PDB file of C-alpha atoms in Angstrom:
ATOM      1  CA  ALA A 179     105.937-114.965-141.157  1.00  0.00           C
ATOM      2  CA  GLN A 180     103.492-116.042-138.534  1.00  0.00           C
ATOM      3  CA  LYS A 181     104.243-117.836-135.319  1.00  0.00           C
ATOM      4  CA  VAL A 182     102.208-119.203-132.422  1.00  0.00           C
ATOM      5  CA  THR A 183     103.864-120.028-129.131  1.00  0.00           C
ATOM      6  CA  GLN A 184     102.385-122.121-126.364  1.00  0.00           C
ATOM      7  CA  ALA A 185     105.074-122.023-123.726  1.00  0.00           C
ATOM      8  CA  GLN A 186     103.387-124.525-121.439  1.00  0.00           C
ATOM      9  CA  THR A 187     104.206-127.975-122.763  1.00  0.00           C
ATOM     10  CA  GLU A 188     102.393-129.849-120.004  1.00  0.00           C
ATOM     11  CA  ILE A 189     100.052-128.823-117.211  1.00  0.00           C
ATOM     12  CA  SER A 190      98.730-131.104-114.506  1.00  0.00           C
ATOM     13  CA  VAL A 191      95.906-130.088-112.182  1.00  0.00           C
ATOM     14  CA  VAL A 192      93.500-131.716-109.795  1.00  0.00           C
ATOM     15  CA  GLU A 193      89.843-131.881-110.684  1.00  0.00           C
ATOM     16  CA  LYS A 194      87.853-128.699-109.925  1.00  0.00           C
ATOM     17  CA  GLU A 195      90.904-126.475-110.164  1.00  0.00           C
ATOM     18  CA  ASP A 196      90.905-123.571-112.616  1.00  0.00           C
ATOM     19  CA  VAL A 197      93.588-123.678-115.290  1.00  0.00           C
ATOM     20  CA  THR A 198      94.772-121.157-117.881  1.00  0.00           C
ATOM     21  CA  LEU A 199      96.499-122.135-121.106  1.00  0.00           C
ATOM     22  CA  ASP A 200      98.689-119.431-122.590  1.00  0.00           C
ATOM     23  CA  CYS A 201      99.002-118.534-126.256  1.00  0.00           C
ATOM     24  CA  VAL A 202     101.188-115.811-127.745  1.00  0.00           C
ATOM     25  CA  TYR A 203     101.268-115.098-131.448  1.00  0.00           C
ATOM     26  CA  GLU A 204     103.281-113.116-133.961  1.00  0.00           C
ATOM     27  CA  THR A 205     101.967-111.723-137.213  1.00  0.00           C
ATOM     28  CA  ARG A 206     102.471-108.680-139.401  1.00  0.00           C
ATOM     29  CA  ASP A 207      98.883-108.743-140.574  1.00  0.00           C
ATOM     30  CA  THR A 208      96.528-106.155-139.137  1.00  0.00           C
ATOM     31  CA  THR A 209      93.583-108.492-139.580  1.00  0.00           C
ATOM     32  CA  TYR A 210      93.765-112.139-138.629  1.00  0.00           C
ATOM     33  CA  TYR A 211      91.874-114.930-136.874  1.00  0.00           C
ATOM     34  CA  LEU A 212      92.766-116.926-133.777  1.00  0.00           C
ATOM     35  CA  PHE A 213      91.514-120.391-132.900  1.00  0.00           C
ATOM     36  CA  TRP A 214      91.632-122.951-130.139  1.00  0.00           C
ATOM     37  CA  TYR A 215      91.309-126.675-130.862  1.00  0.00           C
ATOM     38  CA  LYS A 216      91.105-129.609-128.456  1.00  0.00           C
ATOM     39  CA  GLN A 217      92.705-132.960-129.239  1.00  0.00           C
ATOM     40  CA  PRO A 218      91.577-135.694-126.831  1.00  0.00           C
ATOM     41  CA  PRO A 219      93.459-139.010-126.570  1.00  0.00           C
ATOM     42  CA  SER A 220      91.291-140.442-129.353  1.00  0.00           C
ATOM     43  CA  GLY A 221      93.075-138.083-131.744  1.00  0.00           C
ATOM     44  CA  GLU A 222      90.437-135.928-133.395  1.00  0.00           C
ATOM     45  CA  LEU A 223      90.808-132.153-133.532  1.00  0.00           C
ATOM     46  CA  VAL A 224      87.776-130.426-132.073  1.00  0.00           C
ATOM     47  CA  PHE A 225      87.110-126.766-132.822  1.00  0.00           C
ATOM     48  CA  LEU A 226      86.500-124.697-129.676  1.00  0.00           C
ATOM     49  CA  ILE A 227      86.524-121.033-130.661  1.00  0.00           C
ATOM     50  CA  ARG A 228      87.399-118.525-133.360  1.00  0.00           C
ATOM     51  CA  ARG A 229      88.239-114.899-132.561  1.00  0.00           C
ATOM     52  CA  ASN A 230      88.633-112.049-135.039  1.00  0.00           C
ATOM     53  CA  SER A 231      91.522-109.644-134.514  1.00  0.00           C
ATOM     54  CA  PHE A 232      89.176-106.670-134.619  1.00  0.00           C
ATOM     55  CA  ASP A 233      86.967-108.068-131.856  1.00  0.00           C
ATOM     56  CA  GLU A 234      88.686-107.950-128.486  1.00  0.00           C
ATOM     57  CA  GLN A 235      85.612-108.804-126.487  1.00  0.00           C
ATOM     58  CA  ASN A 236      86.262-111.728-124.193  1.00  0.00           C
ATOM     59  CA  GLU A 237      84.037-114.751-124.508  1.00  0.00           C
ATOM     60  CA  ILE A 238      82.623-117.262-122.073  1.00  0.00           C
ATOM     61  CA  SER A 239      81.078-120.587-122.966  1.00  0.00           C
ATOM     62  CA  GLY A 240      80.120-122.668-119.964  1.00  0.00           C
ATOM     63  CA  ARG A 241      83.305-123.511-118.077  1.00  0.00           C
ATOM     64  CA  TYR A 242      85.464-122.158-120.912  1.00  0.00           C
ATOM     65  CA  SER A 243      86.555-118.550-121.282  1.00  0.00           C
ATOM     66  CA  TRP A 244      88.966-116.787-123.584  1.00  0.00           C
ATOM     67  CA  ASN A 245      90.954-113.610-123.003  1.00  0.00           C
ATOM     68  CA  PHE A 246      92.162-111.870-126.164  1.00  0.00           C
ATOM     69  CA  GLN A 247      94.593-108.992-125.694  1.00  0.00           C
ATOM     70  CA  LYS A 248      95.847-107.515-128.923  1.00  0.00           C
ATOM     71  CA  SER A 249      98.272-105.216-127.096  1.00  0.00           C
ATOM     72  CA  THR A 250     100.215-108.213-125.818  1.00  0.00           C
ATOM     73  CA  SER A 251      99.450-110.535-128.765  1.00  0.00           C
ATOM     74  CA  SER A 252      97.931-113.082-126.439  1.00  0.00           C
ATOM     75  CA  PHE A 253      94.874-115.283-126.631  1.00  0.00           C
ATOM     76  CA  ASN A 254      94.636-117.231-123.388  1.00  0.00           C
ATOM     77  CA  PHE A 255      92.156-119.982-122.583  1.00  0.00           C
ATOM     78  CA  THR A 256      90.804-120.663-119.103  1.00  0.00           C
ATOM     79  CA  ILE A 257      88.929-123.737-117.948  1.00  0.00           C
ATOM     80  CA  THR A 258      87.021-123.205-114.740  1.00  0.00           C
ATOM     81  CA  ALA A 259      86.374-126.116-112.386  1.00  0.00           C
ATOM     82  CA  SER A 260      88.312-128.540-114.546  1.00  0.00           C
ATOM     83  CA  GLN A 261      87.088-132.084-115.088  1.00  0.00           C
ATOM     84  CA  VAL A 262      88.861-135.309-115.988  1.00  0.00           C
ATOM     85  CA  VAL A 263      87.222-135.174-119.430  1.00  0.00           C
ATOM     86  CA  ASP A 264      89.105-131.932-120.087  1.00  0.00           C
ATOM     87  CA  SER A 265      92.332-133.932-120.281  1.00  0.00           C
ATOM     88  CA  ALA A 266      93.633-133.394-123.806  1.00  0.00           C
ATOM     89  CA  VAL A 267      96.163-131.527-125.899  1.00  0.00           C
ATOM     90  CA  TYR A 268      95.007-128.005-126.631  1.00  0.00           C
ATOM     91  CA  PHE A 269      96.247-126.151-129.688  1.00  0.00           C
ATOM     92  CA  CYS A 270      96.160-122.442-130.349  1.00  0.00           C
ATOM     93  CA  ALA A 271      96.231-121.500-134.047  1.00  0.00           C
ATOM     94  CA  LEU A 272      96.449-118.412-136.245  1.00  0.00           C
ATOM     95  CA  ARG A 273      95.020-117.809-139.695  1.00  0.00           C
ATOM     96  CA  ARG A 274      95.595-114.899-142.022  1.00  0.00           C
ATOM     97  CA  THR A 275      92.567-113.476-143.730  1.00  0.00           C
ATOM     98  CA  SER A 276      94.452-113.271-146.999  1.00  0.00           C
ATOM     99  CA  GLY A 277      95.576-116.890-146.859  1.00  0.00           C
ATOM    100  CA  SER A 278      93.981-120.137-145.910  1.00  0.00           C
ATOM    101  CA  ARG A 279      96.251-122.334-143.833  1.00  0.00           C
ATOM    102  CA  LEU A 280      96.256-122.549-140.046  1.00  0.00           C
ATOM    103  CA  THR A 281      99.526-122.094-138.189  1.00  0.00           C
ATOM    104  CA  PHE A 282      99.459-124.090-134.972  1.00  0.00           C
ATOM    105  CA  GLY A 283     101.292-123.659-131.710  1.00  0.00           C
ATOM    106  CA  GLU A 284     103.139-126.613-130.263  1.00  0.00           C
ATOM    107  CA  GLY A 285     100.205-127.568-128.070  1.00  0.00           C
ATOM    108  CA  THR A 286      99.715-127.877-124.313  1.00  0.00           C
ATOM    109  CA  GLN A 287      99.044-131.287-122.780  1.00  0.00           C
ATOM    110  CA  LEU A 288      96.521-130.797-119.989  1.00  0.00           C
ATOM    111  CA  THR A 289      96.047-133.610-117.508  1.00  0.00           C
ATOM    112  CA  VAL A 290      93.237-133.324-114.993  1.00  0.00           C
ATOM    113  CA  ASN A 291      93.607-135.806-112.168  1.00  0.00           C
ATOM    114  CA  PRO A 292      90.656-137.014-110.092  1.00  0.00           C
TER     115      PRO A 292
ATOM    116  CA  ALA B   2      75.422-132.130-138.224  1.00  0.00           C
ATOM    117  CA  ALA B   3      77.581-133.753-140.885  1.00  0.00           C
ATOM    118  CA  GLY B   4      81.310-133.593-140.279  1.00  0.00           C
ATOM    119  CA  VAL B   5      84.418-134.169-142.333  1.00  0.00           C
ATOM    120  CA  ILE B   6      84.672-137.864-143.177  1.00  0.00           C
ATOM    121  CA  GLN B   7      88.040-139.523-143.610  1.00  0.00           C
ATOM    122  CA  SER B   8      88.851-143.060-144.691  1.00  0.00           C
ATOM    123  CA  PRO B   9      90.427-145.337-143.838  1.00  0.00           C
ATOM    124  CA  ARG B  10      90.787-144.541-140.154  1.00  0.00           C
ATOM    125  CA  HIS B  11      93.761-146.844-139.757  1.00  0.00           C
ATOM    126  CA  LEU B  12      96.253-148.019-142.340  1.00  0.00           C
ATOM    127  CA  ILE B  13      99.364-150.162-142.109  1.00  0.00           C
ATOM    128  CA  LYS B  14     101.755-150.195-145.046  1.00  0.00           C
ATOM    129  CA  GLU B  15     105.248-151.458-145.683  1.00  0.00           C
ATOM    130  CA  LYS B  16     108.154-149.281-146.757  1.00  0.00           C
ATOM    131  CA  ARG B  17     108.101-148.352-150.431  1.00  0.00           C
ATOM    132  CA  GLU B  18     104.400-149.120-150.741  1.00  0.00           C
ATOM    133  CA  THR B  19     101.700-146.658-151.784  1.00  0.00           C
ATOM    134  CA  ALA B  20      98.786-145.392-149.704  1.00  0.00           C
ATOM    135  CA  THR B  21      95.696-143.371-150.564  1.00  0.00           C
ATOM    136  CA  LEU B  22      93.644-141.418-148.058  1.00  0.00           C
ATOM    137  CA  LYS B  23      90.182-140.152-148.831  1.00  0.00           C
ATOM    138  CA  CYS B  24      88.324-137.141-147.492  1.00  0.00           C
ATOM    139  CA  TYR B  25      84.705-136.053-147.806  1.00  0.00           C
ATOM    140  CA  PRO B  26      84.259-132.435-146.690  1.00  0.00           C
ATOM    141  CA  ILE B  27      81.295-130.980-144.896  1.00  0.00           C
ATOM    142  CA  PRO B  28      78.456-130.423-147.418  1.00  0.00           C
ATOM    143  CA  ARG B  29      78.693-127.044-149.195  1.00  0.00           C
ATOM    144  CA  HIS B  30      82.274-126.542-148.028  1.00  0.00           C
ATOM    145  CA  ASP B  31      84.408-125.587-151.005  1.00  0.00           C
ATOM    146  CA  THR B  32      87.912-125.822-149.525  1.00  0.00           C
ATOM    147  CA  VAL B  33      89.778-128.911-148.385  1.00  0.00           C
ATOM    148  CA  TYR B  34      93.036-129.008-146.436  1.00  0.00           C
ATOM    149  CA  TRP B  35      95.459-131.804-145.592  1.00  0.00           C
ATOM    150  CA  TYR B  36      97.610-131.789-142.468  1.00  0.00           C
ATOM    151  CA  GLN B  37     100.180-134.240-141.129  1.00  0.00           C
ATOM    152  CA  GLN B  38     100.734-134.687-137.400  1.00  0.00           C
ATOM    153  CA  GLY B  39     103.723-136.676-136.206  1.00  0.00           C
ATOM    154  CA  PRO B  40     103.866-138.133-132.685  1.00  0.00           C
ATOM    155  CA  GLY B  41     103.946-135.394-130.078  1.00  0.00           C
ATOM    156  CA  GLN B  42     103.922-132.666-132.702  1.00  0.00           C
ATOM    157  CA  ASP B  43     101.486-130.038-133.878  1.00  0.00           C
ATOM    158  CA  PRO B  44      99.695-130.505-137.212  1.00  0.00           C
ATOM    159  CA  GLN B  45     101.730-129.424-140.214  1.00  0.00           C
ATOM    160  CA  PHE B  46      99.994-128.063-143.298  1.00  0.00           C
ATOM    161  CA  LEU B  47     100.513-130.073-146.468  1.00  0.00           C
ATOM    162  CA  ILE B  48      98.228-128.710-149.178  1.00  0.00           C
ATOM    163  CA  SER B  49      94.805-127.211-149.817  1.00  0.00           C
ATOM    164  CA  PHE B  50      92.272-127.008-152.626  1.00  0.00           C
ATOM    165  CA  TYR B  51      89.621-124.414-153.367  1.00  0.00           C
ATOM    166  CA  GLU B  52      86.963-125.238-155.911  1.00  0.00           C
ATOM    167  CA  LYS B  53      89.035-128.206-157.115  1.00  0.00           C
ATOM    168  CA  MET B  54      92.151-126.112-157.764  1.00  0.00           C
ATOM    169  CA  GLN B  55      95.261-126.185-155.576  1.00  0.00           C
ATOM    170  CA  SER B  56      95.107-123.045-153.480  1.00  0.00           C
ATOM    171  CA  ASP B  57      98.091-123.349-151.143  1.00  0.00           C
ATOM    172  CA  LYS B  58     101.031-125.667-150.683  1.00  0.00           C
ATOM    173  CA  GLY B  59     103.010-126.372-147.553  1.00  0.00           C
ATOM    174  CA  SER B  60     105.594-128.941-146.602  1.00  0.00           C
ATOM    175  CA  ILE B  61     104.267-131.732-148.766  1.00  0.00           C
ATOM    176  CA  PRO B  62     106.938-134.181-149.981  1.00  0.00           C
ATOM    177  CA  ASP B  63     107.320-134.692-153.716  1.00  0.00           C
ATOM    178  CA  ARG B  64     106.314-138.321-153.132  1.00  0.00           C
ATOM    179  CA  PHE B  65     102.873-137.125-152.114  1.00  0.00           C
ATOM    180  CA  SER B  66     100.167-135.790-154.383  1.00  0.00           C
ATOM    181  CA  ALA B  67      96.600-134.737-153.845  1.00  0.00           C
ATOM    182  CA  GLN B  68      93.579-133.617-155.758  1.00  0.00           C
ATOM    183  CA  GLN B  69      90.008-132.518-155.265  1.00  0.00           C
ATOM    184  CA  PHE B  70      87.319-134.049-157.411  1.00  0.00           C
ATOM    185  CA  SER B  71      84.141-132.663-158.953  1.00  0.00           C
ATOM    186  CA  ASP B  72      82.083-133.820-155.947  1.00  0.00           C
ATOM    187  CA  TYR B  73      84.546-131.924-153.707  1.00  0.00           C
ATOM    188  CA  HIS B  74      85.984-135.014-152.094  1.00  0.00           C
ATOM    189  CA  SER B  75      89.760-135.151-151.973  1.00  0.00           C
ATOM    190  CA  GLU B  76      92.405-137.845-152.027  1.00  0.00           C
ATOM    191  CA  LEU B  77      95.962-137.770-150.733  1.00  0.00           C
ATOM    192  CA  ASN B  78      98.256-140.203-152.518  1.00  0.00           C
ATOM    193  CA  MET B  79     101.510-141.177-150.865  1.00  0.00           C
ATOM    194  CA  SER B  80     104.085-143.239-152.710  1.00  0.00           C
ATOM    195  CA  SER B  81     107.446-144.795-151.815  1.00  0.00           C
ATOM    196  CA  LEU B  82     106.417-144.710-148.187  1.00  0.00           C
ATOM    197  CA  GLU B  83     109.109-144.199-145.576  1.00  0.00           C
ATOM    198  CA  LEU B  84     109.090-144.972-141.871  1.00  0.00           C
ATOM    199  CA  GLY B  85     108.995-141.237-141.193  1.00  0.00           C
ATOM    200  CA  ASP B  86     105.655-140.949-142.974  1.00  0.00           C
ATOM    201  CA  SER B  87     104.007-142.701-140.033  1.00  0.00           C
ATOM    202  CA  ALA B  88     101.666-140.060-138.674  1.00  0.00           C
ATOM    203  CA  LEU B  89      98.105-138.956-138.169  1.00  0.00           C
ATOM    204  CA  TYR B  90      96.771-137.361-141.338  1.00  0.00           C
ATOM    205  CA  PHE B  91      93.979-134.877-141.054  1.00  0.00           C
ATOM    206  CA  CYS B  92      91.640-133.623-143.669  1.00  0.00           C
ATOM    207  CA  ALA B  93      89.772-130.415-142.941  1.00  0.00           C
ATOM    208  CA  SER B  94      87.247-128.274-144.757  1.00  0.00           C
ATOM    209  CA  SER B  95      85.838-124.770-144.715  1.00  0.00           C
ATOM    210  CA  ALA B  96      83.426-122.618-146.686  1.00  0.00           C
ATOM    211  CA  GLN B  97      85.305-119.658-148.128  1.00  0.00           C
ATOM    212  CA  GLY B  98      82.386-117.662-149.367  1.00  0.00           C
ATOM    213  CA  ILE B  99      83.034-113.950-149.251  1.00  0.00           C
ATOM    214  CA  SER B 100      85.264-114.175-146.207  1.00  0.00           C
ATOM    215  CA  ARG B 101      88.377-116.310-146.450  1.00  0.00           C
ATOM    216  CA  ALA B 102      88.701-116.621-142.709  1.00  0.00           C
ATOM    217  CA  ASN B 103      85.911-119.007-141.907  1.00  0.00           C
ATOM    218  CA  THR B 104      86.401-121.775-139.403  1.00  0.00           C
ATOM    219  CA  ILE B 105      88.317-124.847-140.528  1.00  0.00           C
ATOM    220  CA  TYR B 106      86.742-128.082-139.311  1.00  0.00           C
ATOM    221  CA  PHE B 107      88.811-131.235-139.042  1.00  0.00           C
ATOM    222  CA  GLY B 108      88.009-134.871-139.623  1.00  0.00           C
ATOM    223  CA  GLU B 109      88.869-137.588-137.117  1.00  0.00           C
ATOM    224  CA  GLY B 110      92.118-138.323-138.911  1.00  0.00           C
ATOM    225  CA  SER B 111      93.690-141.330-140.600  1.00  0.00           C
ATOM    226  CA  TRP B 112      96.402-143.149-138.713  1.00  0.00           C
ATOM    227  CA  LEU B 113      99.143-144.319-141.079  1.00  0.00           C
ATOM    228  CA  THR B 114     101.766-146.727-139.826  1.00  0.00           C
ATOM    229  CA  VAL B 115     104.666-147.604-142.103  1.00  0.00           C
ATOM    230  CA  VAL B 116     106.554-150.755-141.135  1.00  0.00           C
TER     231      VAL B 116
END
């Protein structure tokens, strides 16, 4: 069975602060894929990143960066210099290569205050 | 770029009524997924179709059914609606191709309220 845990239910920061969202996963598969999605108040699910289990290189995209550590089964997401528009629920998700569904974590509600 | 299109965006139904949600996947995507997200919860997988055949089944109630048509669009039919069916329903699509781990892209969702 697969499981994704986002221990931080809610995080509140002030604009321009850096914030890290934690994601820990469990799987017996040796090959798998990890995702982050953003869900703003309007409700849509926006794809942010996909990471293959065999590629542990960290990635940076603008103010967003991701730290994948297979040894600790973690795939953390950092927003640098947060902005009010970053306020949303962020979901970490896991997908097996042999299957098709996404298993989501419980989500982290990020509130960035001006 | 074209995204996953869902309709209707908002739907209000009474208990015991029937509702149908429609989904048009991204062009050339061959797999469609349906997810249900209750208030304050993470999305829960309902069912998926690959090349018009059911490929995976999750926690979909027996009152619900779905299918994928020849033009790859999909419909989720929900009958005997209950108050607990009130949720945000997502359709998503991906292109399986050789790799089955391609990115799954979601539509904007259909808000169903059962009163």
